[in-house]
Amino acid sequence: MATRKHSESILEAERTKVQPPRLYKVMLLNDDFTPMDFVVTVLQRFFSMDREQATRVMLEVHRNGQGVCGVFSRDVAATKVEQVSSFAREHQHPLACVMEEE
Ligand code: TYC
């Protein structure tokens, strides 16, 4: 009995092996119209960056076309994308925020 129970639990463990959560990068895309200061504010407000780090990331996006704001689980990444997109829309800026599996 004990043996059977033991071997069953091994099989169960094999079948349901815990996978590490998939991670998603949240990225900002460059455009010609969103003010630099607005992007810095977004990075501070939604990604908890200080002004210096936010400025560095904003300039990277401005120069390279895109940049990573952070890496999150799928739900958190989707929420960030929604919050940033709706904040940009509210302020009538075309700022694009997307997520991409790592
Ligand atoms: N390119 C914009 C400008 O010159 C600034 C900008 C930076 C816009 C990053 C979007 O994700 C962005 N005003």
Tab-separated table of N, CA, C and O and ligand atoms in Angstrom:
chain	number	residue	atom	x	y	z
A	1	MET	N	0.837	-1.215	0.000
A	1	MET	CA	0.000	0.000	0.000
A	1	MET	C	0.874	1.268	0.000
A	1	MET	O	0.756	2.118	-0.858
A	2	ALA	N	1.778	1.276	0.957
A	2	ALA	CA	2.676	2.444	1.039
A	2	ALA	C	3.475	2.576	-0.262
A	2	ALA	O	3.623	3.672	-0.797
A	3	THR	N	3.907	1.391	-0.801
A	3	THR	CA	4.706	1.405	-2.030
A	3	THR	C	3.878	1.955	-3.187
A	3	THR	O	4.348	2.791	-3.961
A	4	ARG	N	2.605	1.459	-3.268
A	4	ARG	CA	1.753	1.894	-4.365
A	4	ARG	C	1.509	3.415	-4.287
A	4	ARG	O	1.635	4.139	-5.280
A	5	LYS	N	1.212	3.858	-3.099
A	5	LYS	CA	0.946	5.278	-2.905
A	5	LYS	C	2.182	6.104	-3.336
A	5	LYS	O	2.070	7.103	-4.046
A	6	HIS	N	3.348	5.593	-2.914
A	6	HIS	CA	4.598	6.288	-3.219
A	6	HIS	C	4.793	6.387	-4.744
A	6	HIS	O	5.040	7.462	-5.282
A	7	SER	N	4.616	5.218	-5.432
A	7	SER	CA	4.869	5.247	-6.871
A	7	SER	C	3.819	6.101	-7.588
A	7	SER	O	4.131	6.764	-8.563
A	8	GLU	N	2.583	6.096	-7.068
A	8	GLU	CA	1.556	6.979	-7.667
A	8	GLU	C	1.967	8.441	-7.539
A	8	GLU	O	1.798	9.221	-8.464
A	9	SER	N	2.507	8.779	-6.387
A	9	SER	CA	2.850	10.193	-6.209
A	9	SER	C	4.039	10.576	-7.095
A	9	SER	O	4.137	11.709	-7.552
A	10	ILE	N	4.910	9.630	-7.382
A	10	ILE	CA	6.005	9.930	-8.308
A	10	ILE	C	5.441	10.184	-9.713
A	10	ILE	O	5.777	11.165	-10.358
A	11	LEU	N	4.510	9.302	-10.123
A	11	LEU	CA	3.893	9.490	-11.445
A	11	LEU	C	3.189	10.836	-11.517
A	11	LEU	O	3.339	11.570	-12.487
A	12	GLU	N	2.449	11.166	-10.477
A	12	GLU	CA	1.721	12.440	-10.441
A	12	GLU	C	2.717	13.606	-10.579
A	12	GLU	O	2.488	14.547	-11.341
A	13	ALA	N	3.826	13.505	-9.867
A	13	ALA	CA	4.823	14.578	-9.916
A	13	ALA	C	5.406	14.714	-11.319
A	13	ALA	O	5.615	15.830	-11.818
A	14	GLU	N	5.636	13.585	-11.984
A	14	GLU	CA	6.153	13.613	-13.358
A	14	GLU	C	5.188	14.319	-14.299
A	14	GLU	O	5.562	15.161	-15.108
A	15	ARG	N	3.887	13.953	-14.139
A	15	ARG	CA	2.878	14.489	-15.050
A	15	ARG	C	2.658	15.983	-14.865
A	15	ARG	O	2.385	16.700	-15.805
A	16	THR	N	2.752	16.436	-13.630
A	16	THR	CA	2.370	17.831	-13.337
A	16	THR	C	3.588	18.682	-12.999
A	16	THR	O	3.472	19.637	-12.277
A	17	LYS	N	4.729	18.292	-13.514
A	17	LYS	CA	5.971	19.051	-13.257
A	17	LYS	C	5.715	20.555	-13.378
A	17	LYS	O	5.133	21.014	-14.354
A	18	VAL	N	6.131	21.285	-12.389
A	18	VAL	CA	5.881	22.733	-12.393
A	18	VAL	C	6.804	23.390	-13.415
A	18	VAL	O	8.010	23.162	-13.418
A	19	GLN	N	6.209	24.168	-14.285
A	19	GLN	CA	7.000	24.898	-15.287
A	19	GLN	C	7.245	26.314	-14.773
A	19	GLN	O	6.386	26.873	-14.112
A	20	PRO	N	8.409	26.877	-15.051
A	20	PRO	CA	8.606	28.281	-14.654
A	20	PRO	C	7.628	29.149	-15.442
A	20	PRO	O	7.307	28.829	-16.591
A	21	PRO	N	7.124	30.235	-14.830
A	21	PRO	CA	6.157	31.071	-15.552
A	21	PRO	C	6.804	31.697	-16.785
A	21	PRO	O	7.987	32.062	-16.742
A	22	ARG	N	6.041	31.780	-17.879
A	22	ARG	CA	6.585	32.454	-19.069
A	22	ARG	C	6.675	33.945	-18.782
A	22	ARG	O	5.824	34.508	-18.112
A	23	LEU	N	7.714	34.570	-19.314
A	23	LEU	CA	7.939	35.992	-19.032
A	23	LEU	C	7.790	36.807	-20.308
A	23	LEU	O	8.108	36.330	-21.405
A	24	TYR	N	7.311	38.023	-20.115
A	24	TYR	CA	7.021	38.913	-21.255
A	24	TYR	C	7.693	40.265	-21.037
A	24	TYR	O	7.590	40.850	-19.959
A	25	LYS	N	8.371	40.742	-22.104
A	25	LYS	CA	8.937	42.090	-22.075
A	25	LYS	C	7.829	43.073	-22.421
A	25	LYS	O	7.072	42.819	-23.363
A	26	VAL	N	7.744	44.158	-21.674
A	26	VAL	CA	6.860	45.264	-22.067
A	26	VAL	C	7.758	46.317	-22.703
A	26	VAL	O	8.777	46.711	-22.129
A	27	MET	N	7.404	46.720	-23.928
A	27	MET	CA	8.247	47.631	-24.699
A	27	MET	C	7.486	48.888	-25.104
A	27	MET	O	6.282	48.833	-25.374
A	28	LEU	N	8.222	49.976	-25.186
A	28	LEU	CA	7.681	51.203	-25.788
A	28	LEU	C	8.263	51.315	-27.185
A	28	LEU	O	9.415	50.935	-27.419
A	29	LEU	N	7.451	51.831	-28.104
A	29	LEU	CA	7.909	52.061	-29.477
A	29	LEU	C	8.034	53.563	-29.706
A	29	LEU	O	7.252	54.359	-29.173
A	30	ASN	N	9.004	53.933	-30.514
A	30	ASN	CA	9.202	55.355	-30.800
A	30	ASN	C	8.135	55.868	-31.771
A	30	ASN	O	7.540	55.093	-32.534
A	31	ASP	N	7.862	57.148	-31.691
A	31	ASP	CA	7.057	57.835	-32.713
A	31	ASP	C	7.552	59.269	-32.756
A	31	ASP	O	8.414	59.647	-31.954
A	32	ASP	N	7.049	60.047	-33.715
A	32	ASP	CA	7.574	61.414	-33.899
A	32	ASP	C	6.804	62.469	-33.102
A	32	ASP	O	7.155	63.649	-33.169
A	33	PHE	N	5.750	62.065	-32.385
A	33	PHE	CA	4.838	63.071	-31.832
A	33	PHE	C	4.742	63.106	-30.306
A	33	PHE	O	4.512	64.176	-29.732
A	34	THR	N	4.869	61.949	-29.664
A	34	THR	CA	4.731	61.941	-28.195
A	34	THR	C	5.886	62.734	-27.573
A	34	THR	O	7.056	62.483	-27.879
A	35	PRO	N	5.564	63.704	-26.700
A	35	PRO	CA	6.642	64.499	-26.085
A	35	PRO	C	7.547	63.635	-25.197
A	35	PRO	O	7.068	62.716	-24.507
A	36	MET	N	8.837	63.930	-25.224
A	36	MET	CA	9.802	63.184	-24.404
A	36	MET	C	9.411	63.175	-22.928
A	36	MET	O	9.521	62.148	-22.251
A	37	ASP	N	8.951	64.325	-22.434
A	37	ASP	CA	8.579	64.427	-21.014
A	37	ASP	C	7.424	63.506	-20.651
A	37	ASP	O	7.374	62.978	-19.535
A	38	PHE	N	6.504	63.323	-21.604
A	38	PHE	CA	5.365	62.434	-21.350
A	38	PHE	C	5.856	60.990	-21.201
A	38	PHE	O	5.401	60.251	-20.316
A	39	VAL	N	6.793	60.594	-22.058
A	39	VAL	CA	7.334	59.223	-21.994
A	39	VAL	C	8.066	59.002	-20.669
A	39	VAL	O	7.920	57.958	-20.020
A	40	VAL	N	8.809	60.013	-20.239
A	40	VAL	CA	9.505	59.915	-18.947
A	40	VAL	C	8.489	59.746	-17.818
A	40	VAL	O	8.652	58.892	-16.925
A	41	THR	N	7.415	60.510	-17.875
A	41	THR	CA	6.357	60.390	-16.863
A	41	THR	C	5.753	58.986	-16.856
A	41	THR	O	5.519	58.402	-15.794
A	42	VAL	N	5.501	58.438	-18.040
A	42	VAL	CA	4.935	57.078	-18.150
A	42	VAL	C	5.866	56.060	-17.473
A	42	VAL	O	5.422	55.202	-16.706
A	43	LEU	N	7.155	56.188	-17.750
A	43	LEU	CA	8.112	55.218	-17.196
A	43	LEU	C	8.206	55.343	-15.669
A	43	LEU	O	8.341	54.347	-14.965
A	44	GLN	N	8.083	56.548	-15.162
A	44	GLN	CA	8.110	56.745	-13.710
A	44	GLN	C	6.828	56.217	-13.070
A	44	GLN	O	6.862	55.519	-12.067
A	45	ARG	N	5.706	56.542	-13.715
A	45	ARG	CA	4.403	56.238	-13.122
A	45	ARG	C	4.043	54.755	-13.182
A	45	ARG	O	3.534	54.204	-12.220
A	46	PHE	N	4.308	54.105	-14.322
A	46	PHE	CA	3.846	52.721	-14.490
A	46	PHE	C	4.956	51.691	-14.312
A	46	PHE	O	4.664	50.492	-14.187
A	47	PHE	N	6.215	52.139	-14.315
A	47	PHE	CA	7.309	51.169	-14.188
A	47	PHE	C	8.246	51.523	-13.025
A	47	PHE	O	9.356	50.983	-12.936
A	48	SER	N	7.797	52.428	-12.172
A	48	SER	CA	8.507	52.771	-10.924
A	48	SER	C	9.974	53.135	-11.132
A	48	SER	O	10.818	52.784	-10.296
A	49	MET	N	10.258	53.799	-12.242
A	49	MET	CA	11.646	54.236	-12.464
A	49	MET	C	11.840	55.627	-11.858
A	49	MET	O	10.888	56.417	-11.810
A	50	ASP	N	13.081	55.930	-11.434
A	50	ASP	CA	13.349	57.320	-11.042
A	50	ASP	C	13.580	58.128	-12.331
A	50	ASP	O	13.683	57.558	-13.428
A	51	ARG	N	13.660	59.449	-12.190
A	51	ARG	CA	13.699	60.310	-13.376
A	51	ARG	C	14.913	60.015	-14.267
A	51	ARG	O	14.818	60.042	-15.494
A	52	GLU	N	16.026	59.692	-13.616
A	52	GLU	CA	17.266	59.438	-14.359
A	52	GLU	C	17.145	58.167	-15.218
A	52	GLU	O	17.480	58.185	-16.417
A	53	GLN	N	16.668	57.104	-14.615
A	53	GLN	CA	16.527	55.837	-15.351
A	53	GLN	C	15.465	55.968	-16.452
A	53	GLN	O	15.653	55.489	-17.573
A	54	ALA	N	14.366	56.665	-16.109
A	54	ALA	CA	13.287	56.867	-17.079
A	54	ALA	C	13.808	57.646	-18.293
A	54	ALA	O	13.462	57.339	-19.439
A	55	THR	N	14.659	58.630	-18.046
A	55	THR	CA	15.223	59.428	-19.139
A	55	THR	C	16.128	58.570	-20.018
A	55	THR	O	16.092	58.663	-21.252
A	56	ARG	N	16.912	57.696	-19.364
A	56	ARG	CA	17.795	56.790	-20.139
A	56	ARG	C	16.971	55.878	-21.053
A	56	ARG	O	17.296	55.728	-22.235
A	57	VAL	N	15.907	55.283	-20.515
A	57	VAL	CA	15.084	54.354	-21.316
A	57	VAL	C	14.374	55.120	-22.436
A	57	VAL	O	14.342	54.678	-23.588
A	58	MET	N	13.847	56.311	-22.110
A	58	MET	CA	13.158	57.116	-23.126
A	58	MET	C	14.113	57.429	-24.285
A	58	MET	O	13.736	57.310	-25.468
A	59	LEU	N	15.356	57.818	-23.954
A	59	LEU	CA	16.323	58.162	-25.008
A	59	LEU	C	16.715	56.938	-25.836
A	59	LEU	O	16.934	57.039	-27.045
A	60	GLU	N	16.766	55.770	-25.173
A	60	GLU	CA	17.064	54.542	-25.917
A	60	GLU	C	15.952	54.272	-26.941
A	60	GLU	O	16.226	53.928	-28.096
A	61	VAL	N	14.699	54.438	-26.511
A	61	VAL	CA	13.570	54.240	-27.431
A	61	VAL	C	13.634	55.263	-28.563
A	61	VAL	O	13.472	54.935	-29.748
A	62	HIS	N	13.905	56.511	-28.191
A	62	HIS	CA	13.971	57.602	-29.175
A	62	HIS	C	15.046	57.318	-30.235
A	62	HIS	O	14.840	57.560	-31.426
A	63	ARG	N	16.191	56.769	-29.791
A	63	ARG	CA	17.314	56.544	-30.732
A	63	ARG	C	17.209	55.237	-31.488
A	63	ARG	O	17.598	55.148	-32.652
A	64	ASN	N	16.724	54.186	-30.814
A	64	ASN	CA	16.747	52.836	-31.419
A	64	ASN	C	15.392	52.351	-31.918
A	64	ASN	O	15.310	51.258	-32.471
A	65	GLY	N	14.354	53.118	-31.659
A	65	GLY	CA	13.027	52.713	-32.160
A	65	GLY	C	12.196	51.948	-31.164
A	65	GLY	O	10.971	51.927	-31.256
A	66	GLN	N	12.852	51.289	-30.213
A	66	GLN	CA	12.109	50.587	-29.168
A	66	GLN	C	13.001	50.357	-27.958
A	66	GLN	O	14.225	50.483	-28.057
A	67	GLY	N	12.372	50.020	-26.843
A	67	GLY	CA	13.145	49.774	-25.626
A	67	GLY	C	12.297	49.050	-24.607
A	67	GLY	O	11.061	49.145	-24.626
A	68	VAL	N	12.963	48.311	-23.727
A	68	VAL	CA	12.270	47.495	-22.723
A	68	VAL	C	12.021	48.308	-21.451
A	68	VAL	O	12.938	48.917	-20.898
A	69	CYS	N	10.756	48.285	-21.005
A	69	CYS	CA	10.385	48.964	-19.757
A	69	CYS	C	10.495	48.032	-18.569
A	69	CYS	O	10.664	48.473	-17.433
A	70	GLY	N	10.336	46.720	-18.819
A	70	GLY	CA	10.390	45.748	-17.734
A	70	GLY	C	9.972	44.380	-18.239
A	70	GLY	O	9.481	44.258	-19.370
A	71	VAL	N	10.178	43.364	-17.387
A	71	VAL	CA	9.833	41.979	-17.738
A	71	VAL	C	8.900	41.449	-16.652
A	71	VAL	O	9.213	41.569	-15.461
A	72	PHE	N	7.761	40.868	-17.076
A	72	PHE	CA	6.704	40.512	-16.128
A	72	PHE	C	6.022	39.203	-16.535
A	72	PHE	O	6.160	38.755	-17.679
A	73	SER	N	5.231	38.645	-15.616
A	73	SER	CA	4.331	37.538	-15.961
A	73	SER	C	3.317	38.053	-16.988
A	73	SER	O	3.160	39.270	-17.155
A	74	ARG	N	2.611	37.122	-17.633
A	74	ARG	CA	1.726	37.532	-18.732
A	74	ARG	C	0.638	38.513	-18.274
A	74	ARG	O	0.386	39.526	-18.938
A	75	ASP	N	0.005	38.213	-17.125
A	75	ASP	CA	-1.083	39.072	-16.635
A	75	ASP	C	-0.600	40.471	-16.299
A	75	ASP	O	-1.251	41.464	-16.646
A	76	VAL	N	0.535	40.539	-15.618
A	76	VAL	CA	1.056	41.855	-15.217
A	76	VAL	C	1.472	42.636	-16.462
A	76	VAL	O	1.153	43.829	-16.593
A	77	ALA	N	2.130	41.958	-17.417
A	77	ALA	CA	2.550	42.640	-18.653
A	77	ALA	C	1.333	43.180	-19.395
A	77	ALA	O	1.337	44.338	-19.846
A	78	ALA	N	0.275	42.367	-19.503
A	78	ALA	CA	-0.931	42.800	-20.229
A	78	ALA	C	-1.574	44.002	-19.540
A	78	ALA	O	-2.056	44.933	-20.205
A	79	THR	N	-1.558	44.003	-18.216
A	79	THR	CA	-2.127	45.137	-17.469
A	79	THR	C	-1.308	46.409	-17.715
A	79	THR	O	-1.876	47.487	-17.935
A	80	LYS	N	0.010	46.302	-17.710
A	80	LYS	CA	0.875	47.476	-17.969
A	80	LYS	C	0.577	48.041	-19.362
A	80	LYS	O	0.451	49.253	-19.535
A	81	VAL	N	0.494	47.134	-20.365
A	81	VAL	CA	0.229	47.579	-21.744
A	81	VAL	C	-1.092	48.343	-21.787
A	81	VAL	O	-1.191	49.419	-22.395
A	82	GLU	N	-2.118	47.799	-21.123
A	82	GLU	CA	-3.436	48.427	-21.114
A	82	GLU	C	-3.389	49.795	-20.422
A	82	GLU	O	-3.948	50.773	-20.918
A	83	GLN	N	-2.712	49.840	-19.265
A	83	GLN	CA	-2.658	51.102	-18.502
A	83	GLN	C	-1.916	52.187	-19.288
A	83	GLN	O	-2.379	53.325	-19.359
A	84	VAL	N	-0.782	51.811	-19.886
A	84	VAL	CA	0.006	52.802	-20.632
A	84	VAL	C	-0.767	53.264	-21.865
A	84	VAL	O	-0.842	54.464	-22.155
A	85	SER	N	-1.381	52.303	-22.583
A	85	SER	CA	-2.099	52.654	-23.812
A	85	SER	C	-3.273	53.575	-23.499
A	85	SER	O	-3.527	54.545	-24.226
A	86	SER	N	-3.973	53.286	-22.405
A	86	SER	CA	-5.138	54.104	-22.083
A	86	SER	C	-4.700	55.486	-21.581
A	86	SER	O	-5.326	56.504	-21.925
A	87	PHE	N	-3.596	55.558	-20.836
A	87	PHE	CA	-3.058	56.853	-20.370
A	87	PHE	C	-2.631	57.706	-21.577
A	87	PHE	O	-2.920	58.904	-21.646
A	88	ALA	N	-1.968	57.067	-22.558
A	88	ALA	CA	-1.522	57.794	-23.759
A	88	ALA	C	-2.733	58.300	-24.551
A	88	ALA	O	-2.756	59.450	-25.008
A	89	ARG	N	-3.734	57.426	-24.681
A	89	ARG	CA	-4.963	57.797	-25.416
A	89	ARG	C	-5.649	58.986	-24.747
A	89	ARG	O	-6.023	59.950	-25.411
A	90	GLU	N	-5.778	58.913	-23.428
A	90	GLU	CA	-6.405	60.001	-22.652
A	90	GLU	C	-5.739	61.345	-22.936
A	90	GLU	O	-6.399	62.383	-22.954
A	91	HIS	N	-4.423	61.294	-23.132
A	91	HIS	CA	-3.662	62.534	-23.365
A	91	HIS	C	-3.443	62.792	-24.852
A	91	HIS	O	-2.677	63.680	-25.228
A	92	GLN	N	-4.104	61.976	-25.668
A	92	GLN	CA	-4.073	62.144	-27.131
A	92	GLN	C	-2.666	62.093	-27.728
A	92	GLN	O	-2.336	62.839	-28.644
A	93	HIS	N	-1.870	61.167	-27.189
A	93	HIS	CA	-0.547	60.905	-27.762
A	93	HIS	C	-0.572	59.518	-28.420
A	93	HIS	O	-1.235	58.609	-27.914
A	94	PRO	N	0.175	59.342	-29.507
A	94	PRO	CA	0.142	58.054	-30.223
A	94	PRO	C	1.095	56.995	-29.651
A	94	PRO	O	1.304	55.952	-30.271
A	95	LEU	N	1.641	57.245	-28.460
A	95	LEU	CA	2.612	56.336	-27.840
A	95	LEU	C	2.125	54.873	-27.874
A	95	LEU	O	1.030	54.573	-27.409
A	96	ALA	N	2.964	53.985	-28.426
A	96	ALA	CA	2.599	52.566	-28.514
A	96	ALA	C	3.392	51.752	-27.483
A	96	ALA	O	4.604	51.926	-27.329
A	97	CYS	N	2.660	50.875	-26.794
A	97	CYS	CA	3.250	49.998	-25.781
A	97	CYS	C	2.816	48.567	-26.115
A	97	CYS	O	1.620	48.325	-26.306
A	98	VAL	N	3.776	47.660	-26.216
A	98	VAL	CA	3.454	46.284	-26.621
A	98	VAL	C	4.172	45.301	-25.700
A	98	VAL	O	5.098	45.657	-24.982
A	99	MET	N	3.699	44.038	-25.730
A	99	MET	CA	4.400	42.994	-24.980
A	99	MET	C	4.861	41.897	-25.926
A	99	MET	O	4.279	41.689	-27.004
A	100	GLU	N	5.924	41.200	-25.508
A	100	GLU	CA	6.545	40.203	-26.391
A	100	GLU	C	7.144	39.119	-25.487
A	100	GLU	O	7.835	39.451	-24.510
A	101	GLU	N	6.866	37.862	-25.778
A	101	GLU	CA	7.422	36.814	-24.924
A	101	GLU	C	8.951	36.838	-25.024
A	101	GLU	O	9.493	37.034	-26.111
A	102	GLU	N	9.592	36.651	-23.871
A	102	GLU	CA	11.080	36.680	-23.839
A	102	GLU	C	11.664	35.522	-24.622
A	102	GLU	O	11.162	34.412	-24.536
B	1	TYC	N1	10.568	60.591	-30.569
B	1	TYC	C1	9.791	61.378	-29.613
B	1	TYC	C2	10.144	62.850	-29.803
B	1	TYC	O1	11.128	63.180	-30.436
B	1	TYC	C3	10.060	60.941	-28.178
B	1	TYC	C4	9.620	59.553	-27.880
B	1	TYC	C5	10.432	58.723	-27.122
B	1	TYC	C6	8.381	59.089	-28.320
B	1	TYC	C7	10.038	57.431	-26.814
B	1	TYC	C8	7.962	57.781	-28.019
B	1	TYC	O2	8.381	55.699	-26.917
B	1	TYC	C9	8.786	56.969	-27.252
B	1	TYC	N2	9.341	63.729	-29.205
